[in-house]
Coordinates of C-alpha atoms in Angstrom, one line a residue:
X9 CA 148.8 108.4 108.4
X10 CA 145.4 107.3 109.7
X11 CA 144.3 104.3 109.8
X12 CA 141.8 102.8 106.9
X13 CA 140.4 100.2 109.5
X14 CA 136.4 100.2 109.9
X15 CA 135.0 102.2 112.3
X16 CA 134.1 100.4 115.5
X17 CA 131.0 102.3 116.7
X18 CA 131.3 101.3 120.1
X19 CA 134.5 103.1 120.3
X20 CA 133.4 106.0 118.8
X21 CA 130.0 106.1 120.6
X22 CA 132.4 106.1 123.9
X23 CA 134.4 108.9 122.7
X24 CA 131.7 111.0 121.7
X25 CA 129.9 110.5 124.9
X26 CA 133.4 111.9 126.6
X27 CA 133.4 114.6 124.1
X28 CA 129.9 115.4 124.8
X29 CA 130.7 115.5 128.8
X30 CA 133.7 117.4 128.5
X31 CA 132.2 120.0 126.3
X32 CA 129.1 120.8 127.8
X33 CA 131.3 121.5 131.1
X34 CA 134.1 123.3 129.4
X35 CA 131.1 125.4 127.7
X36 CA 128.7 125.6 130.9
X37 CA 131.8 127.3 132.9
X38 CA 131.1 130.5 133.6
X39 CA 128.6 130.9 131.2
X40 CA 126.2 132.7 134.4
X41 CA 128.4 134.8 134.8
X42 CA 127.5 137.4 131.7
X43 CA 124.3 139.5 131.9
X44 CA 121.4 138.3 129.8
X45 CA 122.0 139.9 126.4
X46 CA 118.9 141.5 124.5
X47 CA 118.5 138.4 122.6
X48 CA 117.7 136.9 125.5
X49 CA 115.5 139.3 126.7
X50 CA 113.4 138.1 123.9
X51 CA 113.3 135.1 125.2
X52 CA 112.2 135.6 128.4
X53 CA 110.2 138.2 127.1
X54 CA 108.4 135.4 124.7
X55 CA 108.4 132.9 127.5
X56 CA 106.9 135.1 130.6
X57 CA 103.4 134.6 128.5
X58 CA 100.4 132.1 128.4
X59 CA 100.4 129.9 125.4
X60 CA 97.7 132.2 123.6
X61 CA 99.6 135.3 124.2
X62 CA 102.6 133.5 123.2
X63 CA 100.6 132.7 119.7
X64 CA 99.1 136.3 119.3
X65 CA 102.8 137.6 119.8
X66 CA 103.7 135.1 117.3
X67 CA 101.4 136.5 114.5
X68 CA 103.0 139.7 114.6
X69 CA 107.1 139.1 115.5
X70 CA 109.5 136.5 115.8
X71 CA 107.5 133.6 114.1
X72 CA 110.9 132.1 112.9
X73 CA 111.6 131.3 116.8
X74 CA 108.3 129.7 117.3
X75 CA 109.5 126.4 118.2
X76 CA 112.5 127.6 120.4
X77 CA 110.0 129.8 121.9
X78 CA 107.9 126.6 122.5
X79 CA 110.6 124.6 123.8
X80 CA 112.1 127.2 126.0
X81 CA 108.9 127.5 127.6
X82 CA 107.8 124.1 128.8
X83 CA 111.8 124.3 130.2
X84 CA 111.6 127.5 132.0
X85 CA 107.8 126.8 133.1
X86 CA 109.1 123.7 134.9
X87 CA 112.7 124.7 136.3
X88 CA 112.1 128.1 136.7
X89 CA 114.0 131.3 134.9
X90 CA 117.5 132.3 135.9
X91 CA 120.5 133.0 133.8
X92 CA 121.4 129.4 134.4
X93 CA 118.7 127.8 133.6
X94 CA 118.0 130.0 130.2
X95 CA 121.5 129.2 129.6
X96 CA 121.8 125.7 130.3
X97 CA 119.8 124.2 127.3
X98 CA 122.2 126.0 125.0
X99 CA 125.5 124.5 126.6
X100 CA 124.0 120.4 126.4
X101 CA 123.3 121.7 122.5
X102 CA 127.3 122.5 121.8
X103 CA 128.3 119.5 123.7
X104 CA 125.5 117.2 121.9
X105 CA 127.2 118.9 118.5
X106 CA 130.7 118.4 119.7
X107 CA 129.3 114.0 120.4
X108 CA 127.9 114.2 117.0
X109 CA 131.3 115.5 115.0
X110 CA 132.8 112.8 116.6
X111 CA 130.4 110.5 115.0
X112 CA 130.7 112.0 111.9
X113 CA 134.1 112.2 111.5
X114 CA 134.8 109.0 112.0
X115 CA 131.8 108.1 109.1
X116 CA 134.3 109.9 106.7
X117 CA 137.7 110.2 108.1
X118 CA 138.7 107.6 111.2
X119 CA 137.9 107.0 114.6
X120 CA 140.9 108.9 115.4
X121 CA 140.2 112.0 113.5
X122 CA 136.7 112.2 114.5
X123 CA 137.6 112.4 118.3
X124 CA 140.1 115.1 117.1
X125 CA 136.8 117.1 115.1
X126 CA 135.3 116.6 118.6
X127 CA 137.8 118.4 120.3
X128 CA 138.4 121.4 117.5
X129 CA 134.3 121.8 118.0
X130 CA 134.6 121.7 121.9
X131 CA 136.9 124.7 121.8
X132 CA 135.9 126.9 118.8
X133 CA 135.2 129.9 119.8
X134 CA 131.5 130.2 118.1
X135 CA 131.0 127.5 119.9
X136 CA 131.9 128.5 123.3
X137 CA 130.2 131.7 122.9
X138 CA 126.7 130.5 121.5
X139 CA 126.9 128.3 124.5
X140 CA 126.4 131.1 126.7
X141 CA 123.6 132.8 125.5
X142 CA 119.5 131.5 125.7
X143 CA 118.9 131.5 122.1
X144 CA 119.0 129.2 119.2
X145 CA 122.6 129.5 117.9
X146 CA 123.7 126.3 119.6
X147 CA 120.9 124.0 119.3
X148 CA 121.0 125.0 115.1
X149 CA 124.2 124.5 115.5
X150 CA 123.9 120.7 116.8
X151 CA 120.9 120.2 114.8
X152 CA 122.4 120.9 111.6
X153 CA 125.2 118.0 112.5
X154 CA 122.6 115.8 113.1
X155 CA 121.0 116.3 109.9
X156 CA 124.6 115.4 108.0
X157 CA 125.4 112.2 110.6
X158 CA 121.2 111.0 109.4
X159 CA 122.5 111.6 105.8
X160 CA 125.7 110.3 105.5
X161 CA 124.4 107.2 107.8
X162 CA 121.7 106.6 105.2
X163 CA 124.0 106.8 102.2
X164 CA 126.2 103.7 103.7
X165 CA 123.5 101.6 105.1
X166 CA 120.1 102.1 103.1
X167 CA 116.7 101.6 104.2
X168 CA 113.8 103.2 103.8
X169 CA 113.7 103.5 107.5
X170 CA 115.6 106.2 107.2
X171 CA 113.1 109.1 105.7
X172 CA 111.7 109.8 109.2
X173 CA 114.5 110.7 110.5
X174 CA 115.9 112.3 107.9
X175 CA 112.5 114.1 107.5
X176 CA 112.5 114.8 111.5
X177 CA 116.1 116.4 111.6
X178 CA 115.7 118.5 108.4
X179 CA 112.4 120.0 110.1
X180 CA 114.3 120.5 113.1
X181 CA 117.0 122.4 111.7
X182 CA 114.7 124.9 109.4
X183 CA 112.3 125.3 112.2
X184 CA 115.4 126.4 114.5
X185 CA 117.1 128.7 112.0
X186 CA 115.4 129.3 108.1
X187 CA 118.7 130.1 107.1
X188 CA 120.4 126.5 108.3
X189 CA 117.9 125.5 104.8
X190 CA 121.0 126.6 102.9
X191 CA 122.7 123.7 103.4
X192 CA 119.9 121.6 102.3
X193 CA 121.0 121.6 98.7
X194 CA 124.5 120.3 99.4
X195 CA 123.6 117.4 101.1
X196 CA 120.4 116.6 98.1
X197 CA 123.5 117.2 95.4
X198 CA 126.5 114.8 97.5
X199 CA 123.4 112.2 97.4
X200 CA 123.9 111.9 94.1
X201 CA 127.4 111.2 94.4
X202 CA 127.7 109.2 97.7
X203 CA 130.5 107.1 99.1
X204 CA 131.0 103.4 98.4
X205 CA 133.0 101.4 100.6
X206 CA 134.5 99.8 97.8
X207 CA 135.4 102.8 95.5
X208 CA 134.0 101.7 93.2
X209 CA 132.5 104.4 90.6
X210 CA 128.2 104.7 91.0
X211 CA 126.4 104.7 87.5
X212 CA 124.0 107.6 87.6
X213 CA 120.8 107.7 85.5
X214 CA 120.1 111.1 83.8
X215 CA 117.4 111.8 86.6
X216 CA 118.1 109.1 89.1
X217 CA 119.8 108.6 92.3
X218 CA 122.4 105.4 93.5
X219 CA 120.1 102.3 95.0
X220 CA 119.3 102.9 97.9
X221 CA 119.7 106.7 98.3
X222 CA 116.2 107.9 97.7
X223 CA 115.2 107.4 101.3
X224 CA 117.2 110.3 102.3
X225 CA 116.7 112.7 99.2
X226 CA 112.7 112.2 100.2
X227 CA 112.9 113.3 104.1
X228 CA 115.1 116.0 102.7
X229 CA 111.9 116.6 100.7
X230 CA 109.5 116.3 103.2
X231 CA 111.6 117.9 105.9
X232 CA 111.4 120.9 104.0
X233 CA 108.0 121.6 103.1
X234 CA 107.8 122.8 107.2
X235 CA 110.7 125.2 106.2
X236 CA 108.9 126.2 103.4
X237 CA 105.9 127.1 104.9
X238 CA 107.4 128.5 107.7
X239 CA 109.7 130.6 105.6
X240 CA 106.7 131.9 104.1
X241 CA 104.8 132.7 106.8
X242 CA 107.9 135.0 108.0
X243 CA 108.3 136.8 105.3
X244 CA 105.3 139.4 106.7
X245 CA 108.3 139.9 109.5
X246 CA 111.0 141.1 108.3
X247 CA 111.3 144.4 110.1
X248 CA 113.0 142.0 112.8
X249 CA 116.2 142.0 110.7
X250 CA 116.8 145.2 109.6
X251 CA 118.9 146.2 111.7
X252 CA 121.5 144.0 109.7
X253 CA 123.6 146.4 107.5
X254 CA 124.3 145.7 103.9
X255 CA 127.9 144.0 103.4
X256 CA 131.0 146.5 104.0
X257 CA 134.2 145.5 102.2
X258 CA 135.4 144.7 106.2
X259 CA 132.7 142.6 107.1
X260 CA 133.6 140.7 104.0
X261 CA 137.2 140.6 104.3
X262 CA 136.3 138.7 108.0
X263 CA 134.0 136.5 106.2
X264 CA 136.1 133.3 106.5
X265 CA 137.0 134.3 110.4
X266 CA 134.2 135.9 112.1
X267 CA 131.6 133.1 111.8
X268 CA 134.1 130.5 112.7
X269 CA 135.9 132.6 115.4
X270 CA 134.4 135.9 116.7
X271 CA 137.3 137.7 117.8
X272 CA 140.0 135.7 117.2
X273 CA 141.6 135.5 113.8
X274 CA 144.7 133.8 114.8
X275 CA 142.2 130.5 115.8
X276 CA 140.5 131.0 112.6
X277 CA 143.6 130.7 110.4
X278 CA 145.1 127.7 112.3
X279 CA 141.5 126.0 111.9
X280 CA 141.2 127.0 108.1
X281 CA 145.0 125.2 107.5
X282 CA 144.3 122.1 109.5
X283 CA 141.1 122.5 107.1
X284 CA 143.3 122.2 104.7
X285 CA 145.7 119.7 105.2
X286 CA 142.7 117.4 105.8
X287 CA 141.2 118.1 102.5
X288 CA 144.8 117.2 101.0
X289 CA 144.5 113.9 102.7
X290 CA 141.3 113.6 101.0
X291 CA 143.0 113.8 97.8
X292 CA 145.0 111.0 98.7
X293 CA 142.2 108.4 100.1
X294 CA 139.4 109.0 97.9
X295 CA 138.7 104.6 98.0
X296 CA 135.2 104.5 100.3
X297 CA 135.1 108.3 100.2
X298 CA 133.1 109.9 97.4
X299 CA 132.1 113.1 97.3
X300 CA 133.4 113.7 101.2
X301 CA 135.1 116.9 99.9
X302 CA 132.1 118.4 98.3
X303 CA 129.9 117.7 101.2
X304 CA 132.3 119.5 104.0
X305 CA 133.1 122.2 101.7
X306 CA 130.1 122.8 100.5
X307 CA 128.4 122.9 103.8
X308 CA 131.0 125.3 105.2
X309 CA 131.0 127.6 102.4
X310 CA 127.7 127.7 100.1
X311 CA 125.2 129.2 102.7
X312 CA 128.2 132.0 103.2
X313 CA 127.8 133.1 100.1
X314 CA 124.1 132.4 99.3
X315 CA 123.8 135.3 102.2
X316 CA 126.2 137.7 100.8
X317 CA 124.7 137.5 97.3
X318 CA 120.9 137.9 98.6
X319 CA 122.1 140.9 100.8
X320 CA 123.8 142.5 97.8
X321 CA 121.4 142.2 95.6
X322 CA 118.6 141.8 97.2
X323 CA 117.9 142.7 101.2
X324 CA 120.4 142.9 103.8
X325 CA 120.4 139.2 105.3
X326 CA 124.1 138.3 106.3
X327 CA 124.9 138.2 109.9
X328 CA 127.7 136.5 111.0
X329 CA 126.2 135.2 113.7
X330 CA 123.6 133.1 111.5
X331 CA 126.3 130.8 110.2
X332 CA 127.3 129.0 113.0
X333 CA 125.9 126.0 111.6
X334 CA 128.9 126.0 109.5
X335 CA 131.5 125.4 111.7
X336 CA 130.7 121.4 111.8
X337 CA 131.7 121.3 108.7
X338 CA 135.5 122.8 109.4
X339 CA 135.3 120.9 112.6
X340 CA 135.6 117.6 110.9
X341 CA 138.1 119.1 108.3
X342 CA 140.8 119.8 110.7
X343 CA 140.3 117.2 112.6
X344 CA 140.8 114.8 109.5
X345 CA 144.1 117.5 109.1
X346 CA 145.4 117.0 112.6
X347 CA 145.3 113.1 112.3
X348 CA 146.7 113.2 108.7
X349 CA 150.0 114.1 110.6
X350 CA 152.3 111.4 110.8
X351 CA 154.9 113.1 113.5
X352 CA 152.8 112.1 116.4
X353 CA 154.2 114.9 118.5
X354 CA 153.5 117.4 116.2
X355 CA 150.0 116.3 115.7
X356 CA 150.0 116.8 119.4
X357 CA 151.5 120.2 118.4
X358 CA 148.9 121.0 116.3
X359 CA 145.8 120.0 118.5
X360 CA 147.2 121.9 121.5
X361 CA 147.7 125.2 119.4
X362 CA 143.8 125.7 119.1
X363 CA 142.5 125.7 122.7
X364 CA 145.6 127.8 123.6
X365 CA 144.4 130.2 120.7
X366 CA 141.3 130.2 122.1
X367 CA 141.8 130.7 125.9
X368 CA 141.7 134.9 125.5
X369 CA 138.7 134.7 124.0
X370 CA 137.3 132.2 126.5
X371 CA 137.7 134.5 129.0
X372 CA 136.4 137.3 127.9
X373 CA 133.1 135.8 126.9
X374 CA 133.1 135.2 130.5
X375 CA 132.7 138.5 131.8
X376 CA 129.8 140.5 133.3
X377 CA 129.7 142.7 130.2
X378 CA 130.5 140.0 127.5
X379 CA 127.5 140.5 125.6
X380 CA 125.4 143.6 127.1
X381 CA 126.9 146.7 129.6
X382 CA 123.2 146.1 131.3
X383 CA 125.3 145.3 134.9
X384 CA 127.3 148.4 134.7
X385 CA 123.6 150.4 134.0
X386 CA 122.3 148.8 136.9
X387 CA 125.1 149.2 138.9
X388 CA 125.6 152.7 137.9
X389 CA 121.2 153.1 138.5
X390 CA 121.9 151.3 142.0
X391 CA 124.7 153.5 143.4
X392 CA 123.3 156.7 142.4
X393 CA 119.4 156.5 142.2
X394 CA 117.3 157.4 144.8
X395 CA 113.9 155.8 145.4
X396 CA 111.3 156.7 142.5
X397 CA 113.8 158.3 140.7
X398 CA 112.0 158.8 137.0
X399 CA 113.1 157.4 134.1
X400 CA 112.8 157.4 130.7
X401 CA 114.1 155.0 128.1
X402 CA 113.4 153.4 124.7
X403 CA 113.1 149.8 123.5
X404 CA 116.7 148.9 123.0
X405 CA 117.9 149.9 126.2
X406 CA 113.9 149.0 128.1
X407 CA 114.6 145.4 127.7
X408 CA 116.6 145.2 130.4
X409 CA 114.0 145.3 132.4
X410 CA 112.4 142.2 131.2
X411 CA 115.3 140.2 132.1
X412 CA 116.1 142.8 135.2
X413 CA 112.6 143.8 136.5
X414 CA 114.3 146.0 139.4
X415 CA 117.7 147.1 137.4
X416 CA 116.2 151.0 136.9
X417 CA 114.6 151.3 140.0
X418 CA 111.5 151.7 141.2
X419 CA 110.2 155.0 139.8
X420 CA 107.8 155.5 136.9
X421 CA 108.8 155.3 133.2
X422 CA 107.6 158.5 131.7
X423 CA 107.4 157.5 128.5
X424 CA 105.8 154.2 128.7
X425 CA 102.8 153.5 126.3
X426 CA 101.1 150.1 125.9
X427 CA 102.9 147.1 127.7
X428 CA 104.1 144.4 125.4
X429 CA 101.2 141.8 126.5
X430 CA 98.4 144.1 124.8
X431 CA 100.5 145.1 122.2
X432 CA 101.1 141.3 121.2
X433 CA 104.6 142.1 120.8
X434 CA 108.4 141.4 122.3
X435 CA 108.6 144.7 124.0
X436 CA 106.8 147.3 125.6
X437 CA 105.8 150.6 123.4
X438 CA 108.1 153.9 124.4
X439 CA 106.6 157.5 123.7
X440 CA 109.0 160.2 122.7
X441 CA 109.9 162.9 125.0
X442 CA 107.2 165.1 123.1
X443 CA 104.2 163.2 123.8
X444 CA 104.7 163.0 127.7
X445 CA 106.2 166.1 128.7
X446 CA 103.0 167.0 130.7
X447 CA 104.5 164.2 133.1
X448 CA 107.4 165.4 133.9
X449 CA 106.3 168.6 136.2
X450 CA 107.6 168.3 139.7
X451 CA 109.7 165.6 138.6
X452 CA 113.3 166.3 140.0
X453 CA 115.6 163.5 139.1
X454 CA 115.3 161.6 135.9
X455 CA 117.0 158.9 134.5
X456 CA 117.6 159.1 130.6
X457 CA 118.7 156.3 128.9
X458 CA 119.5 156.2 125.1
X459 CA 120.6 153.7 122.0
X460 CA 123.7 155.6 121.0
X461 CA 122.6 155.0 116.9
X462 CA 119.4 157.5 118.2
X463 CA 121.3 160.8 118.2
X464 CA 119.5 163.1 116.6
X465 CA 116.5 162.6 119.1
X466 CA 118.7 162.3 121.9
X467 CA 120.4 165.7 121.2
X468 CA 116.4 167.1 120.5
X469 CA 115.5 165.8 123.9
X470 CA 118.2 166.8 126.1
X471 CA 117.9 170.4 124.7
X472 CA 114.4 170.3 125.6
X473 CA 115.6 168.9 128.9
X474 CA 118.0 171.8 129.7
X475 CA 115.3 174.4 128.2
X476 CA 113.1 172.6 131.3
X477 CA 115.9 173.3 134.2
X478 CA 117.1 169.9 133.8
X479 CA 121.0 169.3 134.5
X480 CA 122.5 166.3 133.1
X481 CA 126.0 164.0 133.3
X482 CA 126.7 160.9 131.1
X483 CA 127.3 158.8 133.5
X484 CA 127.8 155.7 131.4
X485 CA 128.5 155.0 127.8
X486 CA 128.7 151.5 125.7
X487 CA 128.9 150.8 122.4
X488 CA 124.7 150.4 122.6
X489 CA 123.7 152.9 124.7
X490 CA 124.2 155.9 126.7
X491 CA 123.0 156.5 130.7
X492 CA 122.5 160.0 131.8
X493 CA 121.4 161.2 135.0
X494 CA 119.2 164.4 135.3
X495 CA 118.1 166.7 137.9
X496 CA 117.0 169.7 139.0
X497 CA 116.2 171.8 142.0
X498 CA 112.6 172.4 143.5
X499 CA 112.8 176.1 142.4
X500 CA 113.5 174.5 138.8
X501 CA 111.2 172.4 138.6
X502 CA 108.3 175.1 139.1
X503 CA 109.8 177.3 136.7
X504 CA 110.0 174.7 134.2
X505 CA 106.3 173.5 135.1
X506 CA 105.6 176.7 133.3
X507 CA 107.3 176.3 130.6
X508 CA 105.1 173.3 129.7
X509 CA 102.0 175.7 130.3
X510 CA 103.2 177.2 127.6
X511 CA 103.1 176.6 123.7
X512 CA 106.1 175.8 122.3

């Protein structure tokens, strides 16, 4: 059973500093080695700009990532942008939120089972795979266990000291991700519940808090008025999420897995029953511990399914992907289960099962094509282009060249209209094949590349393409997009220059 004994915070601030070292090099392996995914693109594509284009860009898209954006910036501006060093921000995030589990579940658990939570973060697979990519996910992520470590550190030692902070991290987290605000009213409801070292039971006024809890519940306030606004402003903006579909019976059956452990069910379940066992030991050691239980399962399980009922009654808003400010929550759960264990060798057991779970899907989120197939386009552009080869593309698959500036070649993109810098917006415009055939006389080989979801305009223009003299091979297909290679003889391409003299 674990040990009751106070927590002796320079023990635990040593273990999370180990947990913190380990994971930030268990997550940083390897993490170069996938190409930049078109999230990332954005980023570079936000970062690449002056601080007033950055701002005019703002106005129209993306104002939700303003202060990553910002952040990213003075980074990149200073070291320089590789996939490294875009990366590298997000891999010190997981390892600071791996430290800070520790932290925290020692505050409500034990020193023991907090370095355990540690170690379940460390090699979660949401964890490990956030850690790879030059977005937000992991420094939400951390942030949001920050935010819980300020509360529940304010609840057992009061001061009004604390609002700041509280105020600071609850800012931090919102302005990160507006959806990490979900959790907001979990921790302003456990204040009103909060543990006492001596179990003893808090007398509650009708509309009042515990002594010495409202410095918390008013940076929570105060935290969230940025959120507020922000969330507001954003609203104008939400074109950048429609691509999420409205919830599917299987999304929802992976609704308990996929957040926690993309991938990987089998980690999922063993995570959920260690979950489990440590909420039984809850049960058993309530003295010093009220409310515990309602804070870690409300956090891992409210803004779920505040998501799933806005997307089904309102708008599409659940992604998967947006949750993994959740998994702190489990973290500290199973590790609380694992340490609950009396058979010391199973315990051992126990622990050892999960990064063993994990180690397939460690690997494979090490892998060129992990999260975008924009290698094997380059590689397939590289070994069978030819200098100014043509090419036409449209936005999905045209990132690539704002994290790849030479991946298509050098040859002119037919259907390029205004750049992304005078457009004030993420990407540059694309034309359909309609509006530029006039430039494609004399052209002899032509690169086509196409989102697979566009079909019906990619069977329109390759038709039109064949109708020109054009003969094409799919030379590449992913599950995003398709890479076709065009071309024609010199006798073809003067027969099919008029063609285009004449009306269609």
């Amino acid at each position: 059973m674990p040990s009751s004994a106070p927590t002796r915070t320079a023990s635990v601030v040593v273990r999370a500093v180990a947990v913190f070292v380990m994971t930030t090099g268990l997550v940083g392996a390897g993490s170069w080695v996938p190409t930049q995914s078109r999230d990332e693109a954005a980023t570079v594509s936000a970062v690449t700009r002056t601080w007033a284009q950055l701002g005019q860009m703002l106005q129209n898209v993306d104002v939700v990532h303003a202060l990553f954006y910002a952040t990213m910036k003075v980074w990149l501006d200073v070291v320089g942008i590789s996939t490294l060093t875009l990366r590298a921000p997000s891999a010190v995030a997981c390892g600071l939120a791996a430290g800070l589990v520790v932290v925290l579940g020692s505050l409500l658990f034990t020193p023991r089972a907090g370095l355990l939570a540690g170690l379940v973060m460390a090699v979660c697979p949401r964890v490990t795979l956030v850690g790879t990519e030059g977005r937000s996910g992991a420094w939400f992520t951390a942030a949001a266990v920050l935010l819980v470590v300020l509360v529940v550190l304010s609840a057992r030692r009061p001061s009004a000291l604390w609002v700041l902070p509280v105020a600071l991290a609850t800012a931090l987290v919102g302005g990160l991700h507006v959806y990490s605000a979900l959790m907001l009213p979990v921790l302003v409801v456990w204040l009103w519940a909060p543990p006492d070292p001596e179990g003893r039971p808090r007398r509650i006024l009708r509309l009042g808090l515990p002594p010495g809890r409202w410095p918390a519940l008013v940076g929570l306030l105060l935290g969230a008025v940025p959120v507020v606004v922000l969330a507001w402003r954003a609203r104008g903006q939400q074109a950048q999420v429609d691509w999420i579909d409205p919830p599917t019976p299987e999304s929802l059956a992976k609704i308990a897995t996929e957040p926690l452990a993309p991938l990987n069910g089998l980690w999922a379940v063993l995570c959920w029953a260690m979950a489990a066992a440590g909420l039984v030991w809850l049960s058993r050691h309530r003295k010093g511990r009220r409310g515990t239980t309602f804070l870690l399962v409300g956090w891992a399980v409210v803004p779920g399914l505040a998501l799933i009922t806005v997307s089904a009654v309102w708008t599409p808003l659940y992604s998967q992907r947006y949750l993994a400010f959740c998994v702190g929550a489990l973290a500290v759960l199973a590790g609380g289960g694992i340490a609950s264990v009396r058979r010391r060798w199973l315990a051992f057991c126990l622990a050892a099962a999960l990064p063993l779970a994990g180690t397939t899907t460690y690997r494979d989120q090490r892998t060129v094509d992990a999260w975008d197939s924009w290698g094997q386009i380059a590689a397939v552009v590289a070994y069978r282009g030819n200098p100014g080869d043509a090419v036409i593309d449209y936005p999905l698959v045209s990132a690539i060249t704002v994290s790849y500036p030479g991946a298509l070649g050098t040859g002119p993109v037919l259907n390029a209209g205004a750049d992304r810098l005078s457009r004030h917006y993420l990407w540059d415009d694309r034309l359909p094949l309609s509006a530029v055939e006039p430039r494609l006389r004399g052209v002899q080989r032509l690169w086509y590349l196409s989102p697979v979801a566009d079909e019906a305009q990619r069977t329109l223009e390759i038709r039109r393409l064949r109708e020109l003299g054009f003969s094409g091979d799919l030379l590449e297909r992913s599950d995003a997009e398709q890479t076709w290679l065009f071309t024609r003889t010199a006798a073809q391409a003067e027969r099919g220059d008029l063609l285009l003299r004449t009306p269609r």
